[in-house]
Tab-separated table of C-alpha atoms in Angstrom:
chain	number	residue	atom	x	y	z
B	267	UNK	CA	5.067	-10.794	-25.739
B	268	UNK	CA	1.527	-10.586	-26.861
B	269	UNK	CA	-1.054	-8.424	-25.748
B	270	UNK	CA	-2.296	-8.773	-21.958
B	271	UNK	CA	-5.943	-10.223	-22.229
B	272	UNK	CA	-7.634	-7.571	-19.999
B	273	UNK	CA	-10.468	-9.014	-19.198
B	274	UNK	CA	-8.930	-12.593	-18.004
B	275	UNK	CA	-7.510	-12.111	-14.798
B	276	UNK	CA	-4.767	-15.019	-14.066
B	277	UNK	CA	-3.308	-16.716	-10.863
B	278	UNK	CA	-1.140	-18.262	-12.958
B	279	UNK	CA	1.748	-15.826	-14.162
B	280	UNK	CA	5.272	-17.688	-14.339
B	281	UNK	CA	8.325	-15.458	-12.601
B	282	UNK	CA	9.811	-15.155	-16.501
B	283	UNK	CA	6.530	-13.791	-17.219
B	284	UNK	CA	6.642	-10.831	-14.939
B	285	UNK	CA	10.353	-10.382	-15.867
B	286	UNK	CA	9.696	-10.067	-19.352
B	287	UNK	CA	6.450	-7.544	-18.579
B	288	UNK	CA	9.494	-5.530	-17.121
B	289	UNK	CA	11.804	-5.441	-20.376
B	290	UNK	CA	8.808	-4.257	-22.410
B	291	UNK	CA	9.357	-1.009	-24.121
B	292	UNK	CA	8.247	1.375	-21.914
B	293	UNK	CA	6.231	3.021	-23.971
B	294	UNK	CA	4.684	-0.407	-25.066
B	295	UNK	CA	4.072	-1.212	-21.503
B	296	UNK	CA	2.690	2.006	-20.315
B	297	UNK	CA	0.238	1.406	-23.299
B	298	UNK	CA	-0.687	-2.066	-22.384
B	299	UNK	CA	-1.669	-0.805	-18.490
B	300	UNK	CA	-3.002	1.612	-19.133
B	301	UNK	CA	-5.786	-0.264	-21.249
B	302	UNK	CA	-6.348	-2.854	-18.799
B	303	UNK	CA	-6.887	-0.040	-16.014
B	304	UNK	CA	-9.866	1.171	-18.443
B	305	UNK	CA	-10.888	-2.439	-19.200
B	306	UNK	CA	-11.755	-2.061	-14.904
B	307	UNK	CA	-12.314	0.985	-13.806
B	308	UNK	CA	-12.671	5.151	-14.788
B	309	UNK	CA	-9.351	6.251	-15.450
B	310	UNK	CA	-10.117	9.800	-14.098
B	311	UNK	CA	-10.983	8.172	-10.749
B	312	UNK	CA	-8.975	8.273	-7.840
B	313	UNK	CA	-9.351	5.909	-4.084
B	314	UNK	CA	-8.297	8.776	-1.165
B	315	UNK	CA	-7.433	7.108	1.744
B	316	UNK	CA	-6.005	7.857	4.812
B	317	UNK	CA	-3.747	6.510	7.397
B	318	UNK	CA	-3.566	7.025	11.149
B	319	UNK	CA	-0.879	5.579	13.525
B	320	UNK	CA	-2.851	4.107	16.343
B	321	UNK	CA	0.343	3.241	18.099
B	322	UNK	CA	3.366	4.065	17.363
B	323	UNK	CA	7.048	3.035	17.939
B	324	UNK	CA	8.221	0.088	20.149
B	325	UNK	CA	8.164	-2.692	17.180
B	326	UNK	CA	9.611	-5.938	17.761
B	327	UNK	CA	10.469	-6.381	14.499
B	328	UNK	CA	13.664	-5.659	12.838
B	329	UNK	CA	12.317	-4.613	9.457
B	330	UNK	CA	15.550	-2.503	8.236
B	331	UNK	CA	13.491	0.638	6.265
B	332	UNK	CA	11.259	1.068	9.524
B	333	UNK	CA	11.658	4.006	11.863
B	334	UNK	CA	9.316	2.391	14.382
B	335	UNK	CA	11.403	-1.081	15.307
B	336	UNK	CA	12.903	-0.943	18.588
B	337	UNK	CA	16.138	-2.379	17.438
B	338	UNK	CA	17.001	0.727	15.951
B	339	UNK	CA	17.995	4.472	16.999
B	340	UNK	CA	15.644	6.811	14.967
B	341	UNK	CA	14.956	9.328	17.593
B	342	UNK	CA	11.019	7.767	17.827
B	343	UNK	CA	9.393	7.795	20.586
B	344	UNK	CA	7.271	4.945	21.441
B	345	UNK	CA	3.480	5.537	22.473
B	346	UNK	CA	0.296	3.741	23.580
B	347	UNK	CA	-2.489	2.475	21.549
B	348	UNK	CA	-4.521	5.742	21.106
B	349	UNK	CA	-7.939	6.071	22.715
B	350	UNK	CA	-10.936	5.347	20.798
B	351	UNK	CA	-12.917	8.532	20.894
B	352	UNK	CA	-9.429	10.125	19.615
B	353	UNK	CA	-8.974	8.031	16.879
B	354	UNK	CA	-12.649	8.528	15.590
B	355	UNK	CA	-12.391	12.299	16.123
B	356	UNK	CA	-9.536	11.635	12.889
B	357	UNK	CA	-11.433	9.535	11.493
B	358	UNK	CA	-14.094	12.313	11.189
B	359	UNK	CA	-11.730	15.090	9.808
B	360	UNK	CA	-10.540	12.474	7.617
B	361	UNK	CA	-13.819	12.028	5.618
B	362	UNK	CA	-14.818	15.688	5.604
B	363	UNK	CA	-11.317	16.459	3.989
B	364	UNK	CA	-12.583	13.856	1.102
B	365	UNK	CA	-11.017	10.705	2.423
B	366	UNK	CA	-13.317	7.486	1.547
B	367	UNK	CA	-11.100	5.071	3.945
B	368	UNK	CA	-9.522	5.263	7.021
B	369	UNK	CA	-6.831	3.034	7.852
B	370	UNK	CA	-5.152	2.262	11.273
B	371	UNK	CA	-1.745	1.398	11.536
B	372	UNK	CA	-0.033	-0.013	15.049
B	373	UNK	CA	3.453	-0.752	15.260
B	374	UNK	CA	3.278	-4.630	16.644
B	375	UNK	CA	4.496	-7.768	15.188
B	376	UNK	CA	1.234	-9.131	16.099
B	377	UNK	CA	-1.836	-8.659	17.632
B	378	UNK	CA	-2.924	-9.327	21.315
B	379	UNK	CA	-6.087	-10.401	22.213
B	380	UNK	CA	-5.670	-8.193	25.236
B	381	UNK	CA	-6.543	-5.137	22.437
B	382	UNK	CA	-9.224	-6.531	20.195
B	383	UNK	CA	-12.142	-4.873	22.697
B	384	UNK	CA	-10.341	-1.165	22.201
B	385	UNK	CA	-10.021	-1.851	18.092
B	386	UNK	CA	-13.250	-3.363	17.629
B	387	UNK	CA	-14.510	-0.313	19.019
B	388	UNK	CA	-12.460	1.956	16.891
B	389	UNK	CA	-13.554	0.090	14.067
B	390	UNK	CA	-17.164	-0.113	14.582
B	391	UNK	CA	-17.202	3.556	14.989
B	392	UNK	CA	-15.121	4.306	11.851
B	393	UNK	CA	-17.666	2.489	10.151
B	394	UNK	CA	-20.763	3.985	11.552
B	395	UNK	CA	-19.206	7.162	10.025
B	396	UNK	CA	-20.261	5.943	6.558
B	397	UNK	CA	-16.217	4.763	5.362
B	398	UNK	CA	-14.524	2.024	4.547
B	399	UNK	CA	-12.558	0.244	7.491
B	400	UNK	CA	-8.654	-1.178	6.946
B	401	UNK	CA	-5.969	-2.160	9.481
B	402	UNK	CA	-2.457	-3.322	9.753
B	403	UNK	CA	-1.555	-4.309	12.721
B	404	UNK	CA	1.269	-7.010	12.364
B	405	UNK	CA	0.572	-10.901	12.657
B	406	UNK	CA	-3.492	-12.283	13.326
B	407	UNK	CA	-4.565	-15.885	14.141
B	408	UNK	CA	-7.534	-17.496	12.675
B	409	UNK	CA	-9.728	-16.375	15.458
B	410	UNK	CA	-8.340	-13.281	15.456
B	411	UNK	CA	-9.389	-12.068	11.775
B	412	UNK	CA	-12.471	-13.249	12.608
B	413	UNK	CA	-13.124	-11.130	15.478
B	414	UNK	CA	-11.690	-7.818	13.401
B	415	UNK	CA	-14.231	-8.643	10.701
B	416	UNK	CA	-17.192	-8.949	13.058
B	417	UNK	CA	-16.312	-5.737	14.592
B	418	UNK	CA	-16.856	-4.589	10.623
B	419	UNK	CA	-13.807	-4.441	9.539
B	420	UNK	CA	-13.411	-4.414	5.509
B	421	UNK	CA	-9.409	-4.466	4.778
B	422	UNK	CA	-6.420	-5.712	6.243
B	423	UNK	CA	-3.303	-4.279	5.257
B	424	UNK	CA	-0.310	-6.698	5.499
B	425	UNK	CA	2.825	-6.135	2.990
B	426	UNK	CA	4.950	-8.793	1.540
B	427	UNK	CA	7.500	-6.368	1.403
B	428	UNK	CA	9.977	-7.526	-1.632
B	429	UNK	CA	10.152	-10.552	-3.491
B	430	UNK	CA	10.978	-13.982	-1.297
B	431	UNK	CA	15.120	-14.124	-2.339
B	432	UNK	CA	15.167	-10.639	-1.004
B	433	UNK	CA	13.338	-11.011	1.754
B	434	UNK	CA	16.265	-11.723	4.338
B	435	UNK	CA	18.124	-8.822	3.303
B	436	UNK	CA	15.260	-6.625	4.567
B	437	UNK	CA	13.879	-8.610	8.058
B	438	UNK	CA	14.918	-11.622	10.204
B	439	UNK	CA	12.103	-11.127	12.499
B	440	UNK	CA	9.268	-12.828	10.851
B	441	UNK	CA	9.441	-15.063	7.867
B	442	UNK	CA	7.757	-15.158	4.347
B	443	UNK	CA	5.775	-18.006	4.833
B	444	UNK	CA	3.858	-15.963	8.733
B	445	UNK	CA	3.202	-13.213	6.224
B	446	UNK	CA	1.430	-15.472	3.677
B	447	UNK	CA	-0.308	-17.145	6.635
B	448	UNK	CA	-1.732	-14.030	8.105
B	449	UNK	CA	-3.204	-13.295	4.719
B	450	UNK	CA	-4.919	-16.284	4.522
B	451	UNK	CA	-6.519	-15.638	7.849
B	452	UNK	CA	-8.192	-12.943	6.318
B	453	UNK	CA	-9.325	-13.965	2.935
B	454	UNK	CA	-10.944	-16.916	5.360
B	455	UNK	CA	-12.268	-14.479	7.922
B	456	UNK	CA	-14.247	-12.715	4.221
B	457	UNK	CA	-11.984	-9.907	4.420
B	458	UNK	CA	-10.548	-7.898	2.140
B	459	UNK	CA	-6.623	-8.109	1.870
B	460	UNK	CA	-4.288	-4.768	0.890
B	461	UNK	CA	-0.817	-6.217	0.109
B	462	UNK	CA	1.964	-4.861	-1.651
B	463	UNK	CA	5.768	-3.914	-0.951
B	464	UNK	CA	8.428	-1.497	-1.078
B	465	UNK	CA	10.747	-0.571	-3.663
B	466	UNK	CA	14.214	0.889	-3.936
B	467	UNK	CA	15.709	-0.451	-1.007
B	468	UNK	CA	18.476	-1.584	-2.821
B	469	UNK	CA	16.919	-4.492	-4.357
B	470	UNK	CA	17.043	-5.336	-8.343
B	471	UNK	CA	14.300	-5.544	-10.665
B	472	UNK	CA	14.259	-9.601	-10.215
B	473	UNK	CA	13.311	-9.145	-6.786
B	474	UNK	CA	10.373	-6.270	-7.889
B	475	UNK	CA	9.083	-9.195	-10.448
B	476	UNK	CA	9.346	-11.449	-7.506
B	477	UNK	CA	7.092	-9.272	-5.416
B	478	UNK	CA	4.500	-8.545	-8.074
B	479	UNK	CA	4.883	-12.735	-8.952
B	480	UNK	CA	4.117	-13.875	-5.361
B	481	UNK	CA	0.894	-11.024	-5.122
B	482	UNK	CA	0.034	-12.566	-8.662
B	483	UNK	CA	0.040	-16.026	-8.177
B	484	UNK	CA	-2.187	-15.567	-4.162
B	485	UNK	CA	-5.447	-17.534	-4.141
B	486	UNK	CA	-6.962	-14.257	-4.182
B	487	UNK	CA	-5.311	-10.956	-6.087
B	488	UNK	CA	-4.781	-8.229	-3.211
B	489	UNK	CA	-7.945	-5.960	-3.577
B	490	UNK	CA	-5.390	-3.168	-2.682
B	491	UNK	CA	-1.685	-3.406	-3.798
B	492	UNK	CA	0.295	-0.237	-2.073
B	493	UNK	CA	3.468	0.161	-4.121
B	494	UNK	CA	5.829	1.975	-1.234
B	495	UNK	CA	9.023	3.901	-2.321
B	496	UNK	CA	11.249	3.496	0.446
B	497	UNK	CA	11.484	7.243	2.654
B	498	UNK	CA	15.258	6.243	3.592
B	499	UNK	CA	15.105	6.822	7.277
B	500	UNK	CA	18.698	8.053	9.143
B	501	UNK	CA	19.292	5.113	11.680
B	502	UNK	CA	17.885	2.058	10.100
B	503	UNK	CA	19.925	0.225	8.069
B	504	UNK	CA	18.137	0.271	4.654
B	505	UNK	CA	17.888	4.062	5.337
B	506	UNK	CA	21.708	4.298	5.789
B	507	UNK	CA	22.370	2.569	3.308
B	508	UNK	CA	20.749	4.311	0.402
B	509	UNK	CA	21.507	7.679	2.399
B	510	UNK	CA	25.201	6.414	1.695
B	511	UNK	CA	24.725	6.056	-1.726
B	512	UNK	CA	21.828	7.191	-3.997
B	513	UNK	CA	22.742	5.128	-6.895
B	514	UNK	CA	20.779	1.999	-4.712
B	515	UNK	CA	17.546	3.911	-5.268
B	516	UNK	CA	14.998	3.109	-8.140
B	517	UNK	CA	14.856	5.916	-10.057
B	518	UNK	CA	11.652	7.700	-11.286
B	519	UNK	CA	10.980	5.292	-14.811
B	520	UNK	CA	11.679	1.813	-13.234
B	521	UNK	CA	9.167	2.827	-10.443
B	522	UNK	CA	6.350	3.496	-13.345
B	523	UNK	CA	7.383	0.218	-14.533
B	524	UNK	CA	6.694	-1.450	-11.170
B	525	UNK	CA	3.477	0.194	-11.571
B	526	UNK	CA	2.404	-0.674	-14.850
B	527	UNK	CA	3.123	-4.216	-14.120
B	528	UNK	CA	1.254	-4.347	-11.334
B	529	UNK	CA	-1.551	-2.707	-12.940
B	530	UNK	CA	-1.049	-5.731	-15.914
B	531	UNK	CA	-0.938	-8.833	-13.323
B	532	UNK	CA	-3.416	-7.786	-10.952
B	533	UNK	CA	-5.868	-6.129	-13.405
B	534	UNK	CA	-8.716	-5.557	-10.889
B	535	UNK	CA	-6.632	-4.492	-7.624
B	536	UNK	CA	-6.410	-0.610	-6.445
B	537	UNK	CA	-2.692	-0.100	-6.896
B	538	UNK	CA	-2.321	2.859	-4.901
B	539	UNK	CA	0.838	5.398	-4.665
B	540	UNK	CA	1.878	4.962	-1.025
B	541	UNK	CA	5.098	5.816	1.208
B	542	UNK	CA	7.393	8.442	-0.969
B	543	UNK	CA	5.016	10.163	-2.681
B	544	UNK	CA	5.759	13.324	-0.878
B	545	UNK	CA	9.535	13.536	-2.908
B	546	UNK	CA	7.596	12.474	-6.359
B	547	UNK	CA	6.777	15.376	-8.923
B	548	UNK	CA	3.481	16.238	-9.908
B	549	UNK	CA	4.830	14.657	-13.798
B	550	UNK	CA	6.072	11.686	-12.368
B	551	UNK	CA	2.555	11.063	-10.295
B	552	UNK	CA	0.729	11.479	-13.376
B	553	UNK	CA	3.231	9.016	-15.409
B	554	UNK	CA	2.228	6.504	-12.653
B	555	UNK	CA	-1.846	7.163	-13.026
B	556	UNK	CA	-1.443	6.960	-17.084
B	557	UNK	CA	0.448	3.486	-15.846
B	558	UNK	CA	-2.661	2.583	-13.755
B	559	UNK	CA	-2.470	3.470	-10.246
B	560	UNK	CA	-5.515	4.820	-8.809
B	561	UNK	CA	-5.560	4.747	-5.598
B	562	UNK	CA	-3.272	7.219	-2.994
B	563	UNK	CA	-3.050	8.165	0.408
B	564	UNK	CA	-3.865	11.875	1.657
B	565	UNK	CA	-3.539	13.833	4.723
B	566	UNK	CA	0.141	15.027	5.150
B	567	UNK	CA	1.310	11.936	6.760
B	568	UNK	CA	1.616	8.405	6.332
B	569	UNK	CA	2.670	6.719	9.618
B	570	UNK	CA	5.676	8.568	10.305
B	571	UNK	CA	6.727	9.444	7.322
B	572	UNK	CA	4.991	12.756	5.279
B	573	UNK	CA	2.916	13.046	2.329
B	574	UNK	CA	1.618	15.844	0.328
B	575	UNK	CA	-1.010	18.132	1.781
B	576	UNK	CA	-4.498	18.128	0.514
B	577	UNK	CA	-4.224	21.655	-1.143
B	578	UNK	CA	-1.354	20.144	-3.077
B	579	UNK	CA	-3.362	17.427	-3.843
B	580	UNK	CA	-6.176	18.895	-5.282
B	581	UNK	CA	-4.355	21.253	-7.457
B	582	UNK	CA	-3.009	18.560	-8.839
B	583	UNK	CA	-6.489	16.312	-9.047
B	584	UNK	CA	-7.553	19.606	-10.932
B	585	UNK	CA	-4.728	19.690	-13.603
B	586	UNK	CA	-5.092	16.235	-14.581
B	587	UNK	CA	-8.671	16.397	-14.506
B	588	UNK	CA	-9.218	13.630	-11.725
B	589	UNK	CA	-11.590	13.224	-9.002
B	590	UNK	CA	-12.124	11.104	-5.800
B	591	UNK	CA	-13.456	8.126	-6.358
B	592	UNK	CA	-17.546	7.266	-6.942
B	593	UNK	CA	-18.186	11.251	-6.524
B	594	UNK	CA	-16.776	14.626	-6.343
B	595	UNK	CA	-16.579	15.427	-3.349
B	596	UNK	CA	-17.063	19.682	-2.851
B	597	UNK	CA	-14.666	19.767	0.142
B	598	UNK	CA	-11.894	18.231	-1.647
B	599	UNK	CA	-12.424	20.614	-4.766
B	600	UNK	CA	-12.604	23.240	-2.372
B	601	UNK	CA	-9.616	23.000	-1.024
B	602	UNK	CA	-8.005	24.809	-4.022
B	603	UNK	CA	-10.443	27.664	-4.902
């Protein structure tokens, strides 16, 4: 395969494309992503984000890696939408620990209008703190993303997941097509979109080109692309199944892979190190920022699931001579004096 023109983004990528990004040598493809990540942005720059569960637990969705659908037995405990004040009050700690966005996170297969007054609120005063704004909160109508951008909202999150022929093997509860309809709703509404997936929930590395195809080929790249490693989870049934046997889980160099291709088919999106980070090694987090990630989620926890703390995190920002994004922020540094 030729060289990846960096500096031609392309809507227009082919599934055998992708695939044969994949069967690069790796060394070859590491190479190739990681000089389209400096074709776009600072290499030695790094998005922090953070993630808050505004409600948690009590999904309606059957999504088989999540610990928050009420069809299964995880020992969660579903709660109410958190109170405003309470969610700014994180929101606040957030961005003095270094964090430049603040994400909320509820646990519905789609939004009720009935809660858009209590979010737009949250968001609004997010916002007024000086940080980016993102959400996820399942399904949105038209009028709906409309309403979450007035209120000043910049990103919604909403994850394909996996690739389309694997889809069905992961949720029943919602189809492909309402996921690439809700995403559409926002790019309309002039938001932002952050969509990825997850990997190593048994699927094969057809169905990761088939994720990173379908993100490639949107109207609009993903201006965020989480790459998830699935946290198997006793009592769902993706969980239990890798639980049962390890072999089913992508091991450490097909996950750089998954990032480097990313990085090579959506040249100008954050590709950020979500969900599983917490079980990588400091080498294998730095294999995935030479591969072009640069983007990751801090604060201990994402959703339900943990993450590294920020200590841990700025050792390692130190050692690999990284810093947050657009400025150093003193706290951050701080944290590991």
């Amino acid at each position: 395969m030729s060289k990846i023109n960096a500096f031609e983004p392309r809507h227009d990528w082919t599934l055998a494309e992708v695939e044969a990004l994949f069967d690069l040598p790796f060394m070859d493809l590491v190479h190739q992503a990681a000089n389209v990540h400096r074709a776009w942005f600072d290499p030695s720059e790094i998005q922090l984000s953070q993630l808050l569960s505004v409600k948690t637990g009590g999904c309606a969705e059957n999504c088989g890696y999540c610990s928050q659908s009420a069809h299964f037995k995880t020992g969660l405990k579903a709660e109410k939408l958190m109170e405003a004040e309470d969610v700014v009050a994180k929101a606040r700690a957030a961005r003095d620990g270094g964090a430049q966005r603040f994400c909320m996170g509820a646990a519905w297969r789609e939004l009720k209008d009935r809660d858009l007054p209590k979010l737009a609120t949250m968001i609004a005063e997010v916002k007024a703190l000086g940080m980016e704004t993102c959400a996820t909160l399942g399904m949105l109508t038209a009028d709906q993303a409309k309403a979450l951008k007035a209120a000043g909202l910049d990103y919604y999150n909403h994850n394909l997941d996996t690739g389309p022929d694997y889809y069905k093997d992961v949720v029943t509860t919602r189809t492909y097509q309402e996921r690439l309809d809700t995403l559409a709703h926002v790019r309309d509404a002039g938001m932002s979109t952050c969509c990825g997936g997850i990997v190593g929930m048994g699927e094969t590395r057809r169905d990761r080109a088939g994720l990173l195809h379908q993100l490639a080929t949107l109207p609009a790249h993903p201006d965020s692309l989480p790459i998830n490693g699935l946290v198997p989870v006793s009592g769902t049934p993706l969980g239990d199944k890798i639980l049962a046997d390890g072999a089913k889980q992508i091991d450490s160099i097909e996950f750089v892979r998954t990032i480097a291709v990313a990085r090579l088919v959506c040249p100008k999106s954050m590709v950020r190190l979500s969900a599983g980070r917490e079980g990588m090694s400091r080498e294998l987090q730095a294999l995935c920022f030479m591969a072009g990630a640069n983007s990751i989620f801090v604060g201990g926890k994402l959703l339900t699931t943990p993450l590294p703390d920020m200590d841990e995190d700025s050792r390692l920002f130190q050692d690999l001579d990284l810093k947050p994004m657009g400025s150093v922020r003193a706290e951050f540094v701080a944290a590991a004096e």
